[in-house]
Coordinates of C-alpha atoms in Angstrom, one line a residue:
M1 CA -11.6 -11.6 21.8
D2 CA -15.3 -10.8 21.5
A3 CA -16.7 -7.5 20.4
V4 CA -19.0 -6.1 23.1
N5 CA -22.4 -4.5 22.7
G6 CA -22.1 -0.8 23.1
E7 CA -25.6 0.4 23.8
N8 CA -26.4 3.4 26.1
M9 CA -23.0 5.1 25.5
G10 CA -22.7 8.9 25.6
V11 CA -21.8 11.0 22.6
E12 CA -18.3 11.6 23.8
D13 CA -17.7 7.9 24.5
K14 CA -19.0 7.0 21.1
Q15 CA -16.7 9.6 19.4
Q16 CA -13.7 8.4 21.4
L17 CA -14.3 4.8 20.4
I18 CA -14.9 5.7 16.7
T19 CA -11.7 7.8 16.5
R20 CA -9.3 5.8 18.7
N21 CA -6.1 4.6 17.0
L22 CA -6.9 6.6 13.9
Q23 CA -4.1 8.8 12.4
E24 CA -6.5 11.5 11.1
V25 CA -10.1 12.6 10.9
L26 CA -11.4 15.0 8.3
G27 CA -14.7 16.6 9.5
E28 CA -14.5 15.9 13.3
D29 CA -17.0 18.8 13.9
R30 CA -19.5 17.1 11.6
L31 CA -18.9 13.8 13.3
A32 CA -19.8 15.3 16.7
A33 CA -22.9 17.0 15.2
V34 CA -24.2 13.8 13.7
L35 CA -23.7 11.8 16.9
K36 CA -25.7 14.3 18.8
E37 CA -28.7 13.5 16.6
R38 CA -28.3 9.8 15.7
D39 CA -25.8 7.0 15.1
L40 CA -23.2 7.4 12.4
K41 CA -23.4 5.6 9.0
I42 CA -19.9 4.5 7.8
Y43 CA -18.6 2.5 4.9
W44 CA -15.3 0.7 4.3
G45 CA -14.4 -0.6 0.9
T46 CA -11.9 -3.1 -0.3
A47 CA -10.9 -3.7 -3.9
T48 CA -11.1 -7.5 -4.6
T49 CA -7.6 -8.1 -6.0
G50 CA -4.8 -10.1 -4.1
K51 CA -5.7 -12.4 -1.2
P52 CA -6.6 -10.7 2.0
H53 CA -3.9 -11.1 4.7
I54 CA -3.5 -10.4 8.4
A55 CA -3.2 -6.7 7.9
Y56 CA -6.9 -6.8 7.1
F57 CA -7.5 -7.4 10.8
V58 CA -6.5 -3.7 11.3
P59 CA -9.6 -2.3 9.6
M60 CA -11.7 -5.2 10.9
S61 CA -10.8 -4.3 14.5
K62 CA -11.9 -0.7 13.8
I63 CA -15.1 -1.9 12.3
A64 CA -15.6 -3.7 15.6
D65 CA -15.1 -0.3 17.3
F66 CA -17.7 1.3 15.0
L67 CA -20.3 -1.4 15.8
K68 CA -19.6 -1.0 19.6
A69 CA -20.3 2.7 19.1
G70 CA -23.6 1.9 17.5
C71 CA -22.7 2.8 14.0
E72 CA -24.4 1.4 10.9
V73 CA -21.5 -0.1 8.9
T74 CA -21.5 -1.0 5.2
I75 CA -18.7 -3.1 3.7
L76 CA -18.2 -2.6 0.0
F77 CA -16.6 -5.3 -2.1
A78 CA -15.2 -3.0 -4.8
D79 CA -15.1 -5.5 -7.6
L80 CA -15.2 -2.8 -10.4
H81 CA -12.4 -0.9 -8.7
A82 CA -10.3 -4.0 -8.7
Y83 CA -10.6 -4.2 -12.5
L84 CA -9.9 -0.5 -13.0
D85 CA -6.7 -0.6 -10.9
N86 CA -4.5 -1.7 -13.9
M87 CA -6.6 -4.8 -14.3
K88 CA -5.2 -6.4 -11.0
A89 CA -8.3 -8.6 -11.1
P90 CA -8.9 -9.9 -14.6
W91 CA -12.6 -9.6 -15.7
E92 CA -13.0 -13.4 -15.9
L93 CA -11.9 -13.8 -12.3
L94 CA -13.8 -10.8 -10.9
S95 CA -16.9 -12.6 -9.6
L96 CA -14.7 -15.5 -8.1
R97 CA -12.4 -13.1 -6.3
T98 CA -15.4 -11.1 -4.9
Q99 CA -16.8 -14.4 -3.6
Y100 CA -13.5 -15.2 -2.0
Y101 CA -13.3 -11.8 -0.4
E102 CA -16.8 -12.1 1.0
H103 CA -16.1 -15.4 2.6
S104 CA -12.7 -14.2 3.9
I105 CA -14.0 -10.9 5.4
K106 CA -16.9 -12.6 7.0
A107 CA -14.7 -15.3 8.5
M108 CA -12.3 -12.6 9.9
L109 CA -15.2 -10.7 11.5
E110 CA -16.6 -13.9 13.0
S111 CA -13.1 -14.7 14.3
I112 CA -13.0 -11.4 16.3
G113 CA -16.6 -11.8 17.5
V114 CA -18.3 -9.2 15.2
P115 CA -22.0 -10.1 14.6
L116 CA -22.6 -10.2 10.9
D117 CA -26.3 -9.3 11.3
K118 CA -25.3 -5.7 12.2
L119 CA -23.4 -5.3 8.9
K120 CA -24.5 -4.6 5.4
F121 CA -22.4 -6.1 2.5
V122 CA -22.6 -4.6 -0.9
R123 CA -20.8 -5.3 -4.2
G124 CA -19.8 -2.4 -6.3
T125 CA -21.3 -3.8 -9.5
E126 CA -24.7 -4.0 -7.8
Y127 CA -25.1 -0.2 -8.3
Q128 CA -22.0 1.1 -10.2
L129 CA -23.3 -0.1 -13.6
S130 CA -26.7 1.7 -13.1
K131 CA -27.8 4.5 -15.5
E132 CA -27.8 7.0 -12.6
Y133 CA -24.3 6.2 -11.4
T134 CA -22.9 6.1 -14.9
L135 CA -24.3 9.6 -15.6
D136 CA -22.7 10.9 -12.4
V137 CA -19.4 9.4 -13.5
Y138 CA -19.7 11.5 -16.7
R139 CA -20.7 14.6 -14.7
L140 CA -17.8 14.1 -12.3
S141 CA -15.4 13.6 -15.2
S142 CA -16.4 16.9 -16.6
V143 CA -15.2 18.8 -13.5
I144 CA -12.2 16.8 -12.2
T145 CA -8.9 17.8 -13.8
E146 CA -6.5 15.2 -15.0
H147 CA -3.9 16.5 -12.5
D148 CA -6.2 16.1 -9.5
A149 CA -7.4 12.6 -10.6
K150 CA -3.8 11.4 -11.1
K151 CA -2.7 13.0 -7.8
A152 CA -5.6 11.5 -5.9
G153 CA -4.8 7.9 -7.0
A154 CA -1.0 8.2 -6.7
E155 CA -0.8 6.1 -3.5
V156 CA -3.6 3.7 -4.2
V157 CA -3.7 3.0 -8.0
K158 CA -0.7 1.1 -9.4
Q159 CA 1.6 3.6 -11.0
V160 CA 3.2 2.9 -14.4
E161 CA 4.9 5.1 -16.9
H162 CA 2.0 5.1 -19.3
P163 CA -1.1 4.9 -17.0
L164 CA -4.4 3.7 -18.3
L165 CA -7.4 6.0 -18.3
S166 CA -9.1 3.6 -15.9
G167 CA -6.7 4.6 -13.1
L168 CA -7.8 8.2 -13.5
L169 CA -11.5 7.2 -13.2
Y170 CA -10.8 5.2 -10.0
P171 CA -10.7 8.1 -7.5
G172 CA -13.9 9.7 -8.8
L173 CA -15.8 6.4 -8.6
Q174 CA -14.7 6.0 -5.0
A175 CA -15.9 9.5 -4.2
L176 CA -19.3 8.7 -5.8
D177 CA -19.6 5.6 -3.6
E178 CA -20.1 7.8 -0.6
E179 CA -23.3 9.3 -2.1
Y180 CA -24.7 6.0 -3.5
L181 CA -24.1 4.1 -0.3
K182 CA -25.9 7.0 1.6
V183 CA -23.3 7.2 4.4
D184 CA -22.0 10.0 6.6
A185 CA -18.4 8.8 6.6
Q186 CA -15.9 6.8 4.7
F187 CA -13.2 4.8 6.5
G188 CA -9.9 3.8 5.0
G189 CA -6.1 4.0 5.3
V190 CA -4.2 7.3 5.4
D191 CA -2.8 6.3 2.0
Q192 CA -6.3 7.1 0.6
R193 CA -6.2 10.7 2.0
K194 CA -5.8 12.3 -1.5
I195 CA -8.9 10.4 -2.7
F196 CA -10.8 11.6 0.4
T197 CA -9.8 15.2 -0.2
L198 CA -10.8 14.9 -3.9
A199 CA -14.2 13.7 -2.8
E200 CA -14.6 16.6 -0.4
K201 CA -13.6 19.0 -3.2
Y202 CA -15.7 17.7 -6.0
L203 CA -18.9 16.0 -4.6
P204 CA -20.4 19.4 -3.7
N205 CA -20.0 20.3 -7.4
L206 CA -22.7 17.7 -8.2
G207 CA -24.9 18.9 -5.4
Y208 CA -23.9 16.1 -3.0
T209 CA -22.8 16.5 0.7
K210 CA -19.2 16.5 1.8
R211 CA -18.6 13.4 4.0
I212 CA -16.5 12.7 7.1
H213 CA -13.3 10.8 6.5
L214 CA -11.7 8.4 9.1
M215 CA -8.1 7.3 8.4
N216 CA -6.1 4.4 9.9
P217 CA -2.3 4.8 10.0
M218 CA -0.4 2.6 7.5
V219 CA 0.7 -0.4 9.5
P220 CA 4.3 -1.7 8.6
G221 CA 4.6 -5.1 7.0
L222 CA 6.7 -7.8 8.6
A223 CA 9.7 -6.9 6.4
G224 CA 9.3 -3.2 7.2
G225 CA 7.4 -0.7 5.0
K226 CA 3.9 -1.2 3.7
M227 CA 2.4 -4.7 4.0
S228 CA 1.8 -5.9 0.5
S229 CA 0.0 -8.9 -1.1
S230 CA 2.7 -9.0 -3.7
E231 CA 5.6 -9.5 -1.2
E232 CA 5.3 -13.1 0.2
D233 CA 7.5 -12.5 3.3
S234 CA 5.8 -9.1 4.0
K235 CA 2.5 -10.7 4.9
I236 CA 0.8 -13.7 6.6
D237 CA -2.0 -15.1 4.5
L238 CA -5.3 -15.9 6.3
L239 CA -4.9 -19.6 5.5
D240 CA -1.2 -19.9 6.4
A241 CA -0.5 -22.9 8.7
P242 CA 1.0 -22.3 12.2
A243 CA 4.4 -23.4 10.8
A244 CA 4.3 -20.8 8.1
V245 CA 3.2 -18.1 10.6
K246 CA 6.2 -19.1 12.8
K247 CA 8.6 -19.0 9.8
K248 CA 7.4 -15.6 8.6
L249 CA 7.5 -14.0 12.0
K250 CA 11.0 -15.4 12.6
K251 CA 12.1 -13.5 9.5
A252 CA 10.1 -10.4 10.4
F253 CA 12.0 -7.1 10.9
C254 CA 11.9 -6.5 14.6
E255 CA 15.1 -4.5 15.6
P256 CA 15.7 -4.3 19.4
G257 CA 14.3 -1.1 20.8
N258 CA 12.9 0.1 17.4
V259 CA 9.2 0.9 17.9
E260 CA 8.7 3.0 14.7
D261 CA 9.1 0.6 11.8
N262 CA 8.0 -2.5 13.5
G263 CA 5.1 -4.5 12.0
V264 CA 5.0 -7.0 14.9
L265 CA 4.4 -4.2 17.5
A266 CA 2.0 -2.5 15.2
F267 CA -0.1 -5.6 14.9
A268 CA -0.2 -5.9 18.7
K269 CA -1.3 -2.3 19.0
H270 CA -3.9 -2.1 16.2
V271 CA -5.4 -5.6 16.4
V272 CA -4.6 -7.5 19.6
F273 CA -5.0 -4.8 22.2
S274 CA -8.0 -3.2 20.4
L275 CA -9.9 -6.5 20.6
F276 CA -9.3 -7.2 24.3
K277 CA -12.2 -7.2 26.7
P278 CA -11.8 -5.0 29.9
G279 CA -9.2 -6.5 32.2
E280 CA -7.7 -8.8 29.5
K281 CA -3.9 -8.8 29.4
F282 CA -1.3 -9.5 26.7
L283 CA 0.4 -12.7 27.7
I284 CA 3.9 -13.9 26.6
K285 CA 4.7 -17.4 27.6
R286 CA 8.3 -18.1 28.5
D287 CA 10.2 -20.9 30.2
A288 CA 11.1 -20.4 33.8
A289 CA 14.7 -20.5 32.8
H290 CA 14.2 -17.4 30.7
G291 CA 12.3 -15.4 33.4
G292 CA 8.9 -17.0 33.2
D293 CA 5.7 -15.6 31.7
L294 CA 5.2 -11.9 31.0
S295 CA 1.9 -9.9 30.9
F296 CA 1.1 -6.4 29.9
D297 CA -2.1 -4.5 30.9
T298 CA -1.8 -1.9 28.1
Y299 CA -0.1 -1.5 24.7
Q300 CA 1.9 1.4 26.1
E301 CA 3.5 -0.9 28.7
L302 CA 4.4 -3.4 26.0
E303 CA 5.9 -0.7 23.8
D304 CA 7.8 0.9 26.7
S305 CA 9.3 -2.5 27.7
F306 CA 10.4 -3.2 24.1
A307 CA 11.8 0.4 23.7
K308 CA 13.9 -0.1 26.8
Q309 CA 15.0 -3.5 25.4
D310 CA 13.6 -5.2 28.5
L311 CA 11.5 -7.3 26.1
H312 CA 13.4 -9.3 23.6
P313 CA 12.2 -9.4 19.9
G314 CA 12.0 -13.2 20.0
D315 CA 9.6 -13.0 23.0
L316 CA 7.5 -10.3 21.4
K317 CA 7.2 -12.4 18.2
S318 CA 6.3 -15.5 20.2
G319 CA 3.5 -13.6 22.0
V320 CA 2.1 -12.1 18.8
E321 CA 2.4 -15.6 17.1
D322 CA 0.0 -17.0 19.7
Y323 CA -2.6 -14.3 19.1
I324 CA -2.3 -14.6 15.3
N325 CA -2.9 -18.3 15.4
K326 CA -6.0 -17.8 17.6
L327 CA -7.4 -15.4 15.1
L328 CA -6.6 -17.6 12.1
E329 CA -7.6 -21.0 13.4
P330 CA -11.4 -20.5 12.8
I331 CA -10.7 -19.1 9.3
R332 CA -8.5 -22.1 8.4
K333 CA -11.2 -24.5 9.6
K334 CA -13.9 -22.7 7.6
F335 CA -11.8 -22.9 4.4
E336 CA -11.3 -26.6 4.8
A337 CA -14.8 -27.0 3.3
A338 CA -14.6 -28.6 -0.2
D339 CA -16.6 -25.7 -1.8
L340 CA -14.2 -23.0 -0.4
K341 CA -11.1 -25.0 -1.4
K342 CA -12.5 -25.2 -4.9
L343 CA -13.3 -21.4 -4.9
T344 CA -9.8 -20.6 -3.7
E345 CA -8.2 -22.6 -6.5
K346 CA -10.5 -21.0 -9.2
A347 CA -10.1 -17.4 -7.9
Y348 CA -6.4 -17.6 -7.6
P349 CA -5.1 -20.1 -10.1
P350 CA -1.4 -20.8 -10.0
P351 CA 0.6 -18.6 -12.4
K352 CA 1.7 -20.1 -15.7
K353 CA 5.2 -21.4 -15.7
Q354 CA 7.6 -18.9 -17.2
T355 CA 10.9 -19.4 -18.9
A356 CA 13.9 -17.5 -17.5
A357 CA 13.6 -15.1 -20.4
D358 CA 10.0 -14.4 -19.5
E359 CA 10.5 -13.7 -15.8
I360 CA 10.2 -10.1 -15.0
L361 CA 12.9 -9.7 -12.4
P362 CA 15.3 -6.9 -11.6
H363 CA 18.4 -8.7 -13.0
R364 CA 17.0 -7.7 -16.5
L365 CA 17.7 -4.0 -15.7
D366 CA 21.1 -2.7 -16.8
I367 CA 21.6 -0.1 -14.1
R368 CA 25.1 1.5 -13.9
V369 CA 26.9 4.2 -12.0
G370 CA 27.3 7.2 -14.3
K371 CA 29.4 10.3 -14.0
I372 CA 28.1 13.5 -15.6
V373 CA 31.0 15.0 -17.7
E374 CA 29.0 17.7 -19.4
V375 CA 25.5 19.3 -18.9
S376 CA 23.6 22.0 -20.6
K377 CA 20.0 23.1 -20.9
H378 CA 18.0 21.7 -23.8
P379 CA 17.9 24.3 -26.6
D380 CA 14.1 23.7 -27.2
A381 CA 12.8 22.8 -23.7
D382 CA 13.2 24.9 -20.6
A383 CA 12.6 22.0 -18.2
L384 CA 15.2 19.6 -19.7
Y385 CA 18.9 19.1 -19.3
V386 CA 21.0 17.5 -21.9
E387 CA 23.8 15.5 -20.2
K388 CA 26.8 13.6 -21.4
I389 CA 27.3 10.8 -18.9
D390 CA 30.2 8.3 -18.7
V391 CA 28.6 4.9 -18.0
G392 CA 31.7 2.9 -18.9
D393 CA 31.1 2.7 -22.6
K394 CA 33.8 3.9 -25.1
E395 CA 32.0 7.3 -25.4
P396 CA 29.7 9.2 -22.9
R397 CA 26.0 8.7 -23.5
T398 CA 23.6 11.6 -24.3
I399 CA 20.8 11.5 -21.8
V400 CA 17.9 14.0 -21.5
S401 CA 16.5 14.5 -18.0
G402 CA 13.7 16.7 -16.7
L403 CA 15.6 18.0 -13.7
V404 CA 16.0 21.7 -14.4
Q405 CA 13.3 22.6 -11.8
Y406 CA 14.8 20.4 -9.1
V407 CA 18.6 20.3 -9.3
P408 CA 20.7 23.4 -10.1
I409 CA 23.0 23.0 -13.1
E410 CA 26.1 23.5 -11.0
E411 CA 25.1 20.6 -8.9
M412 CA 24.7 18.4 -11.9
Q413 CA 28.2 18.9 -13.4
G414 CA 30.6 16.2 -12.3
R415 CA 28.2 14.3 -10.0
S416 CA 27.7 10.6 -9.9
V417 CA 24.2 9.2 -10.7
L418 CA 22.4 6.0 -11.4
V419 CA 21.6 5.4 -15.1
L420 CA 19.2 2.8 -16.5
C421 CA 21.1 2.0 -19.7
N422 CA 19.0 -0.5 -21.6
L423 CA 15.8 1.5 -22.3
K424 CA 15.0 1.8 -25.9
P425 CA 16.5 5.2 -27.1
A426 CA 13.8 7.9 -27.4
K427 CA 13.8 11.4 -28.9
M428 CA 13.0 14.2 -26.5
R429 CA 12.3 17.4 -28.2
G430 CA 14.5 16.5 -31.1
I431 CA 17.5 15.0 -29.1
E432 CA 17.9 11.3 -28.8
S433 CA 18.2 10.2 -25.1
C434 CA 20.0 6.9 -24.5
G435 CA 19.1 6.1 -21.0
M436 CA 17.4 7.5 -17.8
V437 CA 18.8 9.1 -14.7
L438 CA 17.1 7.4 -11.8
C439 CA 15.6 9.7 -9.2
A440 CA 13.4 9.6 -6.0
S441 CA 10.3 11.6 -6.6
L442 CA 7.7 12.7 -4.0
E443 CA 4.7 15.0 -4.1
E444 CA 3.9 16.8 -0.8
G445 CA 0.7 18.8 -1.3
D446 CA 1.2 20.9 -4.4
V447 CA 5.0 20.6 -4.1
K448 CA 7.0 18.0 -6.0
K449 CA 10.5 17.1 -4.9
V450 CA 12.9 15.1 -7.0
E451 CA 16.4 13.9 -6.0
P452 CA 18.8 11.9 -8.2
L453 CA 20.0 8.6 -6.5
N454 CA 23.5 8.6 -5.0
P455 CA 25.9 5.6 -5.5
P456 CA 28.7 5.2 -2.9
S457 CA 31.4 7.8 -3.6
E458 CA 34.0 5.0 -4.2
C459 CA 32.1 3.7 -7.3
A460 CA 33.7 4.2 -10.7
A461 CA 31.7 5.1 -13.8
G462 CA 30.2 2.0 -15.4
E463 CA 30.0 -0.1 -12.3
R464 CA 26.9 -2.3 -12.3
V465 CA 24.2 -1.8 -9.7
F466 CA 22.2 -4.8 -8.6
V467 CA 19.1 -5.5 -6.5
E468 CA 20.3 -7.6 -3.5
G469 CA 19.3 -11.3 -4.1
Y470 CA 19.1 -10.8 -7.9
E471 CA 22.8 -10.5 -8.7
T472 CA 22.7 -13.5 -11.1
G473 CA 21.4 -13.4 -14.6
S474 CA 22.2 -11.0 -17.5
P475 CA 20.3 -7.7 -18.3
D476 CA 18.4 -7.5 -21.5
D477 CA 20.3 -5.8 -24.4
V478 CA 17.2 -3.5 -24.8
L479 CA 14.1 -3.7 -22.6
N480 CA 11.1 -4.5 -24.9
P481 CA 8.7 -1.6 -24.5
K482 CA 5.7 -3.7 -25.7
K483 CA 6.2 -6.1 -22.8
K484 CA 6.4 -3.1 -20.3
I485 CA 9.2 -4.7 -18.4
W486 CA 10.4 -1.4 -16.9
D487 CA 6.9 -0.4 -16.0
K488 CA 6.3 -3.6 -14.1
L489 CA 9.6 -3.5 -12.2
Q490 CA 9.5 0.3 -11.6
V491 CA 6.3 0.2 -9.5
D492 CA 8.2 -1.6 -6.8
L493 CA 11.2 0.6 -6.8
K494 CA 11.1 3.0 -3.8
T495 CA 13.2 4.6 -1.1
S496 CA 12.9 3.3 2.4
S497 CA 12.3 5.1 5.7
T498 CA 16.1 5.5 5.9
C499 CA 16.4 6.8 2.3
E500 CA 17.9 3.6 0.9
A501 CA 16.9 2.7 -2.7
Q502 CA 15.0 -0.6 -2.7
W503 CA 13.0 -3.0 -4.9
Q504 CA 10.4 -4.8 -2.9
S505 CA 12.4 -4.0 0.2
N506 CA 15.6 -5.4 -1.3
P507 CA 18.4 -2.8 -1.4
L508 CA 20.1 -1.6 -4.6
V509 CA 23.7 -2.4 -4.0
T510 CA 27.2 -1.9 -5.4
K511 CA 30.4 -3.6 -4.2
F512 CA 31.1 -0.5 -2.1
G513 CA 27.7 -0.4 -0.4
N514 CA 24.0 0.6 -0.9
V515 CA 22.5 3.3 -3.1
T516 CA 20.7 6.1 -1.3
C517 CA 19.1 9.5 -1.9
K518 CA 19.6 12.7 0.0
S519 CA 16.4 13.1 2.0
L520 CA 13.2 11.6 0.4
K521 CA 11.8 8.8 2.4
N522 CA 9.3 6.2 1.1
A523 CA 9.4 7.8 -2.3
P524 CA 8.9 6.1 -5.7
I525 CA 12.0 5.8 -7.9
K526 CA 11.5 6.9 -11.5

């Protein structure tokens, strides 16, 4: 799995190599124009927060493509961004985490045969604290609207009910990085598209050039959905032992014939096949009793075989497991060094032990099925409904919801909804609201769509709704707003690709089945 030297390539060949396996390119005409004159200058940035995992091999394999095409590549360790993103990296750990990332990323690149002497490594704080950069932050802040800043960071910055100002600054700083790193293009995941379009819109206001943007697709995690550092079973750590790799792959979602939401296949496509030398094949070792070894010349052959169910999920996992261990073995060996073991312990200290009362887990939420028995428009707010909802108490609760623009009043009357019942009551334009109707919410361009969650039709008012796996434990009487329990749990509430309501990929369930929404896929639940 060595990267090859790509000298003497034509412009079209370079462009094909740069853009292969990408989901989208903004500025393809500019890309072609630059390549006719010289090699492209690209940067990829990573915020130094949770530990890098095997999904990082997806951008690493594209960086290998860029180098094969003769590009000048800068890797940015975005340490300041890590702090701005809801303080995911505490200030006191910032330097240690950045060191860990630098050793990890370099070890990954060495593992896939990328020569480090062709790369430039930069830390954000090396230039982001300069007088010039700081003045540009202020200049940019004077032209970017709060709406655009919030929208740009929606899929990248951790979303909470009461966001910090730092999260609004984050997208603008990432836009400025393009100018200060003196590049032609920025590379990232398609989840950063809104930040890229913000950069294209606002950098020219400061007299700076609009850049090219290269976007990878979002590769599913092993549990389905986005691979996340916060979900242990969703990702394989770079230092996981072979036994841990086998265990996590065994649990990975890999439904027979399903090629869409399949993290195992996606890894094969975006990492394994992209790193093959010409003529190299994907090999799956099998006992003769089970048909003997299999080999595939192209990814499409592998996908077609799996789609037709000629290839069993267990055999696919076994083949991918071999390649993952080949990639991880040199990284594991490097981190056996005493200084790197010490660095790992300091950068990611074990969490302090919590009592059961301190653990922020979904059993603390009092979510119930509610039936709307009366609904009217708020007398002093055009966008608000005032609802009387039966949640199993002696009397219906009064709840104020901002659903006027999204659900007609005739559809509200009599419908069943999900209600979060243990929020601290709050006055909304003079009327006290004693709960929250939970909805899926998604912005598509300038259009916002909101759909109330639907419990199974058999559910009675007042029935408890649980997150699967967290059925034990009692909900808080009232969620303490100072401890931000709802904020911390809400960020992991989303609908799935099949419109099921989930928390960290665990479904919201009742005794009659799962909670769903009408049509919004992969949408935050608020």
